[in-house]
Short mmCIF file of C-alpha atoms in Angstrom, two decimals:
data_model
loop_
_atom_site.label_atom_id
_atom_site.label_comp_id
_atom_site.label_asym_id
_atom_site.label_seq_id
_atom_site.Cartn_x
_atom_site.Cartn_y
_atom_site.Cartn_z
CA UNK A 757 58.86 118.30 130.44
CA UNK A 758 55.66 119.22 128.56
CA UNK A 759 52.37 117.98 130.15
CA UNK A 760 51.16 114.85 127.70
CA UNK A 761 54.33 113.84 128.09
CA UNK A 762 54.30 113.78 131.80
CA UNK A 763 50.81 112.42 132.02
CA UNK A 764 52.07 109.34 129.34
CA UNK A 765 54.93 108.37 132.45
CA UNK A 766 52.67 108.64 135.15
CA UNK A 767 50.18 106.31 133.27
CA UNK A 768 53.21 104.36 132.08
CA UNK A 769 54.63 103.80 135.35
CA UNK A 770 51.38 102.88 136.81
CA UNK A 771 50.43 100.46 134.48
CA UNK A 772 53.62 98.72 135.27
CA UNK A 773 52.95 98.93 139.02
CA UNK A 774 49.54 97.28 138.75
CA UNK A 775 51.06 94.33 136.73
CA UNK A 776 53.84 93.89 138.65
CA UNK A 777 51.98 93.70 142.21
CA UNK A 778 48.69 92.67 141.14
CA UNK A 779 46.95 90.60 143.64
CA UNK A 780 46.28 86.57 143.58
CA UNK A 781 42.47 87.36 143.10
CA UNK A 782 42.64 89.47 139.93
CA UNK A 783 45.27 86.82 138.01
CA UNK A 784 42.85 84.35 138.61
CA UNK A 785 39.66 86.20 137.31
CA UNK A 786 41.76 86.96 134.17
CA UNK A 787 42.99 83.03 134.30
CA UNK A 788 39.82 82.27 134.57
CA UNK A 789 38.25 84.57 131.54
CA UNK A 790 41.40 84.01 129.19
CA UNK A 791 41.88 80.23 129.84
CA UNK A 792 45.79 80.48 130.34
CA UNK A 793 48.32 81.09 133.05
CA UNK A 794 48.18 84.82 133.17
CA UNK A 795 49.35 84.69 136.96
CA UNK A 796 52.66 82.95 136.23
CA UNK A 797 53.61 85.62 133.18
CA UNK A 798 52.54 88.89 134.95
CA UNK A 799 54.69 88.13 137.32
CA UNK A 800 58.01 87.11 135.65
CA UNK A 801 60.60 90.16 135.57
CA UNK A 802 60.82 89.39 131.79
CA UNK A 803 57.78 91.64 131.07
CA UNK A 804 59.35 94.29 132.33
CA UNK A 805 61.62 94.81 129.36
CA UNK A 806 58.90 94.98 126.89
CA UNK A 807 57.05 97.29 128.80
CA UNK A 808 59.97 99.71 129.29
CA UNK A 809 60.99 99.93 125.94
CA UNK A 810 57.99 102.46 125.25
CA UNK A 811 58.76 104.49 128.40
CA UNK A 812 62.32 104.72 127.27
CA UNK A 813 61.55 105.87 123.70
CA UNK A 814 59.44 108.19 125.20
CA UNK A 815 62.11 110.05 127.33
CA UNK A 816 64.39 109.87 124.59
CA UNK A 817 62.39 110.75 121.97
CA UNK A 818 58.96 111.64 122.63
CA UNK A 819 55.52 110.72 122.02
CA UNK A 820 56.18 110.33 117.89
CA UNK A 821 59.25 107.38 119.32
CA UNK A 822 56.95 105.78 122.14
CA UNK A 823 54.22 105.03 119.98
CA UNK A 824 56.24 103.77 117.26
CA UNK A 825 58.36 101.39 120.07
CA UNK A 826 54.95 100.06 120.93
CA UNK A 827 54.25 99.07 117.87
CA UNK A 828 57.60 97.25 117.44
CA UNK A 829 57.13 95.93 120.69
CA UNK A 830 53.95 94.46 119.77
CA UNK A 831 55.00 93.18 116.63
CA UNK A 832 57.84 90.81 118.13
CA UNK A 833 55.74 90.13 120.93
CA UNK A 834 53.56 88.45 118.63
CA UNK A 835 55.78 86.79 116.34
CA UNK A 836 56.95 85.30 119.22
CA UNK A 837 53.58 83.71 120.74
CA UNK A 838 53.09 82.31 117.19
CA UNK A 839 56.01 80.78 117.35
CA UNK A 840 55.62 79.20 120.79
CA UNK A 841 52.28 78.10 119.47
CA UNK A 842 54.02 76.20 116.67
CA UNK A 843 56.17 73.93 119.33
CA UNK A 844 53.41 73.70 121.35
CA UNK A 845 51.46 72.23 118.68
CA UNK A 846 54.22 70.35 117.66
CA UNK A 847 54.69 68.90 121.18
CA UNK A 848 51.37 68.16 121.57
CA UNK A 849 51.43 65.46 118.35
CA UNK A 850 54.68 64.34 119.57
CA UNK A 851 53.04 63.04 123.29
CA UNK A 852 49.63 62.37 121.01
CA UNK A 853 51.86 60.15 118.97
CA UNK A 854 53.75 58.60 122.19
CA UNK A 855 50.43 57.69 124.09
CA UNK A 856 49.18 55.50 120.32
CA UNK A 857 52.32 54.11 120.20
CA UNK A 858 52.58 52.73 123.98
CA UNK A 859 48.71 51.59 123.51
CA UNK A 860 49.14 49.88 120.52
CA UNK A 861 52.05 48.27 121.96
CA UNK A 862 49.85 47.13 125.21
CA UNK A 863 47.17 46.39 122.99
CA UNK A 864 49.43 43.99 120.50
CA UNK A 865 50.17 41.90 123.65
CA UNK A 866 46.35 41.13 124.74
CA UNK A 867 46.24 44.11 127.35
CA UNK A 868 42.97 45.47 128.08
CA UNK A 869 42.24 48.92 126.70
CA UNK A 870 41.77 50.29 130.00
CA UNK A 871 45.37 49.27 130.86
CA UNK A 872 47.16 50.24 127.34
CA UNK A 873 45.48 53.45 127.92
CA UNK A 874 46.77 53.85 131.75
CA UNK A 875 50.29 52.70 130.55
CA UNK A 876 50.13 55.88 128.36
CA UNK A 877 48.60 58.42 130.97
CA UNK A 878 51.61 57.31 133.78
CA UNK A 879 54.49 58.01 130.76
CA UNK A 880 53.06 61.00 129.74
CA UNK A 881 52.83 62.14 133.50
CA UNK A 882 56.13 60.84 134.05
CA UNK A 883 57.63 62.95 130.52
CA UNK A 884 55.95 65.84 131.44
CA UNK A 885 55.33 66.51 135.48
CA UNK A 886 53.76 69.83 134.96
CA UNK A 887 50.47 71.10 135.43
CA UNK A 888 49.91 73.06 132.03
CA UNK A 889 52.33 70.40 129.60
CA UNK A 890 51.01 69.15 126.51
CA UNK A 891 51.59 65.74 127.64
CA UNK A 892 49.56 66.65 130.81
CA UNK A 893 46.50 67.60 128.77
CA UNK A 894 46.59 64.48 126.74
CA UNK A 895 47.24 62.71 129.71
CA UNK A 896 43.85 64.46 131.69
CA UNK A 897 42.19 63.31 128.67
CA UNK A 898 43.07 59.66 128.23
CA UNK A 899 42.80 58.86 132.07
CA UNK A 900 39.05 60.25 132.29
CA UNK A 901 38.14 58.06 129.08
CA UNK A 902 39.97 55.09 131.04
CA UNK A 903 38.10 56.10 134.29
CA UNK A 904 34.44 56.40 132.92
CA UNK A 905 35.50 52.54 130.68
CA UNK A 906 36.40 51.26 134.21
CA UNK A 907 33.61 52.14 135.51
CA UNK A 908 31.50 50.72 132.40
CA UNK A 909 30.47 54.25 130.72
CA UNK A 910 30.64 55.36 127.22
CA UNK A 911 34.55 56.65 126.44
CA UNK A 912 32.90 59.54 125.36
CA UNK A 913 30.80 60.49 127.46
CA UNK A 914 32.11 64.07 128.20
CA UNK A 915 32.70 64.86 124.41
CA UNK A 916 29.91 64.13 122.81
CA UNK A 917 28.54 66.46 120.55
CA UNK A 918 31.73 68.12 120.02
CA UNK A 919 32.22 66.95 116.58
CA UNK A 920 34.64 69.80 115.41
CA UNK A 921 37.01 68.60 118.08
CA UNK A 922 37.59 65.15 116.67
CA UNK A 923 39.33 66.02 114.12
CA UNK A 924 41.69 68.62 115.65
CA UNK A 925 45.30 67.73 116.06
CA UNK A 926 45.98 70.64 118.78
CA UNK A 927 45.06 71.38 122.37
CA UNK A 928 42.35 69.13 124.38
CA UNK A 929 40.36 67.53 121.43
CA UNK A 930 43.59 65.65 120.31
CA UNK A 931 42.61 62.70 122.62
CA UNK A 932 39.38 62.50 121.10
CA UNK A 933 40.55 60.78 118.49
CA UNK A 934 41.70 57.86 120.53
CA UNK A 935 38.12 58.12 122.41
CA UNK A 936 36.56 57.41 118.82
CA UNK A 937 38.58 54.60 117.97
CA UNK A 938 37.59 53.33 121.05
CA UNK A 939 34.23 53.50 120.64
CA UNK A 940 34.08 52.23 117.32
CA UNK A 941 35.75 49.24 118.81
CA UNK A 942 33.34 48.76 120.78
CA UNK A 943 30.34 49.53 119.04
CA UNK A 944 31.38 47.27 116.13
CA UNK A 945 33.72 44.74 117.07
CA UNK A 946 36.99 45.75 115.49
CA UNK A 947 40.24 45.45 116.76
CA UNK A 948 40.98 48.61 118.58
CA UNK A 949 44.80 48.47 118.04
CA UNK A 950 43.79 48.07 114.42
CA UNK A 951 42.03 51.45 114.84
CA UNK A 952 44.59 53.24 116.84
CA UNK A 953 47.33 52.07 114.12
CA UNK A 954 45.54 53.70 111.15
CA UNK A 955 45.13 56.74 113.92
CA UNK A 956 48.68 57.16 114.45
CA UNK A 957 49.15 56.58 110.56
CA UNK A 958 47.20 59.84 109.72
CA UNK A 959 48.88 62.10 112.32
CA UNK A 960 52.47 60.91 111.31
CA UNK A 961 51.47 61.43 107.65
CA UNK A 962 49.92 65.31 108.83
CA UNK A 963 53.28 65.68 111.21
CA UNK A 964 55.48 64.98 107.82
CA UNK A 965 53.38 66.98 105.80
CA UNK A 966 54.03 70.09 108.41
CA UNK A 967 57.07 69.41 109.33
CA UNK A 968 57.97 69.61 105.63
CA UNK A 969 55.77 72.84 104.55
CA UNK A 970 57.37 74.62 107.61
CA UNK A 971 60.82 74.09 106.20
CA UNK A 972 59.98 74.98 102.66
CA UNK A 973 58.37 78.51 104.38
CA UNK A 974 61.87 79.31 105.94
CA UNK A 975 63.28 80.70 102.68
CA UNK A 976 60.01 83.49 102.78
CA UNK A 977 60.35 83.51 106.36
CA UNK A 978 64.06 84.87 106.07
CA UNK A 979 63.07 86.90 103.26
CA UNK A 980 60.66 88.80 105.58
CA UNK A 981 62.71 89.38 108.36
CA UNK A 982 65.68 90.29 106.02
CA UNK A 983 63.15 92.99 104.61
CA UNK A 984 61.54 94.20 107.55
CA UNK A 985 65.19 94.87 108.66
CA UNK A 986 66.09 97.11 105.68
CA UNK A 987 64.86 100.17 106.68
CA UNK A 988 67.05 100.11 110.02
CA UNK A 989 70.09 99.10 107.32
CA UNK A 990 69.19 102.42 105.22
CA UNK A 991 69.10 104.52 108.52
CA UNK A 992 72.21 103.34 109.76
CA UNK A 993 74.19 104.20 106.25
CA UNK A 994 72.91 107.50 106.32
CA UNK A 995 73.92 108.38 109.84
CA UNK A 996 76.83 107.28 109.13
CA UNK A 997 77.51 109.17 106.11
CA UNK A 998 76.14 112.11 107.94
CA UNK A 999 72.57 112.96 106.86
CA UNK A 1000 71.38 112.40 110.59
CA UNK A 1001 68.04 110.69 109.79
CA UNK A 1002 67.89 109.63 113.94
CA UNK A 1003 68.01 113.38 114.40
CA UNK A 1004 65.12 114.18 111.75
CA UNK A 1005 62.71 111.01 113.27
CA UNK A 1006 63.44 112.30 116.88
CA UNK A 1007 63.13 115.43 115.97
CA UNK A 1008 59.16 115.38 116.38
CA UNK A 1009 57.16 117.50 113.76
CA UNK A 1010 57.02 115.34 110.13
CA UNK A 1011 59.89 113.37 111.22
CA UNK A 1012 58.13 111.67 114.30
CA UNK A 1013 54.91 111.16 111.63
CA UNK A 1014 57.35 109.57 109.19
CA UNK A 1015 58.81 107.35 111.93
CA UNK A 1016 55.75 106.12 113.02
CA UNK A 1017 53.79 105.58 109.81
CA UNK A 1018 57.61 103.73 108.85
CA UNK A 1019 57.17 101.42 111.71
CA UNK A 1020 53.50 100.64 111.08
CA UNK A 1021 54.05 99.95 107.52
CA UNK A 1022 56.71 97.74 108.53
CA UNK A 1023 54.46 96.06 111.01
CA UNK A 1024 51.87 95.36 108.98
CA UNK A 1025 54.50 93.90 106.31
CA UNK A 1026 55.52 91.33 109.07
CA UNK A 1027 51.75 90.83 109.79
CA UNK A 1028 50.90 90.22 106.35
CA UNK A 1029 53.51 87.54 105.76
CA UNK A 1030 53.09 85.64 108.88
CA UNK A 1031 49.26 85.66 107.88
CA UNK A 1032 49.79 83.61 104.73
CA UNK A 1033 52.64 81.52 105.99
CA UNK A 1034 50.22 80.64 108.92
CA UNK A 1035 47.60 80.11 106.47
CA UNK A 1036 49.87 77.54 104.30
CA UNK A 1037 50.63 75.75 107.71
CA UNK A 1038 46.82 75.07 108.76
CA UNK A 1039 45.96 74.04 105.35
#
């Protein structure tokens, strides 16, 4: 065994060492600078596939196959937080959609606002008991806006200024939006459940509008993956008819160049078309 090659396991191995058994103290600090539950997926056993795939490549087929499993790796490791971003999104206009529906309800039957809006918080918690759910973020929202009404403050108190929140559908400015309408209500006079019905007219028409763009993208969707699939297609036909192309990428010199510039080529294909689908979806 050559010596970059060694050096590139002993790295390898410690890298997945210091993941693996990384102390309480240093998850948080990255929790804490990241804003997500880094703790929770550094320790799951299900990162330990990912990063073996490199090391693998790399004893099979040196540095030329290690790099160029990284790069897959990376690829489908990002697809796939894109994706989870999607239903998250998703989810979070579904319990968004929930909470105007129960306080328009509440409200239609001469409920106080601070009540409609409590009725929502205790089904959200109850639909999602979690500490990091969609519905619990909502929920955090809505029951400090009902706190700070309770106590005769301004609904939006804690947001104000933060005008490019109100009219984002995802993560903790969703709420907002139901803070507004309340305060409008009150500023003016109108009926709030008035306000909260056009509200949860708008997101339902945005939710259609998604849910329909996202299913006219799966035809270019497929058409991606199908493509980004091909070259795997062409190098199974010719080991099979003999022409050993695994043999040639492995082989290092110009074949482990080819192999890698082939699988960042490919990357950046999947890249590309995720950009503009992702693009048409935010629009």
């Amino acid at each position: 065994m050559s010596m970059p090659v060694a050096i590139a396991l002993v790295l390898a191995a410690a890298a997945v060492a210091l993941l693996v058994s990384s102390p309480p103290r240093v998850t948080d600090r990255l929790q804490a600078v990241c804003g997500c539950a880094l703790s929770a997926r550094l320790s799951t056993p299900a990162m330990l596939g990912p990063m073996a795939v490199p090391v693998g490549a790399l004893l099979a087929g040196g540095i030329p196959a290690a790099v160029a499993a990284a790069i897959v790796v990376t690829v489908v490791l990002w697809v796939r937080r894109r994706r989870m971003a999607e239903k998250q999104r998703d989810r979070r206009s579904d319990d968004l959609l929930l909470a105007l529906s129960l306080m328009t309800a509440e409200l239609s039957v001469g409920a106080p606002p601070v009540r409609a809006c409590e009725v929502a918080v205790a089904e959200l918690r109850r639909r999602d008991p979690g500490d990091s759910g969609s519905g619990s973020e909502i929920a955090d929202g809505l029951e400090a806006m009902a706190c700070r009404a309770a106590l005769g403050g301004s609904v939006l108190e804690s947001t104000s200024g933060d005008d490019a929140s109100v009219g984002d559908d995802s993560g903790a400015g969703s709420w907002v939006r139901i803070g507004v309408a309340w305060q409008i209500a009150d500023d003016r006079g109108l009926p709030m459940v008035d306000l909260l019905g056009a509200v949860r007219s708008d997101l339902q028409a945005r939710r259609g509008f998604a849910d329909r763009t996202r299913a006219g993208l799966s035809g270019p969707r497929a058409t991606a993956a199908v493509l980004a699939g091909l070259p795997l297609l062409g190098i199974a036909l010719g080991q099979a008819t003999g022409a050993g192309p695994i043999q040639v990428l492995l082989g290092g010199g110009l074949g482990g160049v080819l192999l890698v510039v082939g699988c960042g080529l490919v990357a950046a294909g999947i890249g590309w078309s995720e950009r503009i689908t992702g693009k048409v979806l935010a629009q």
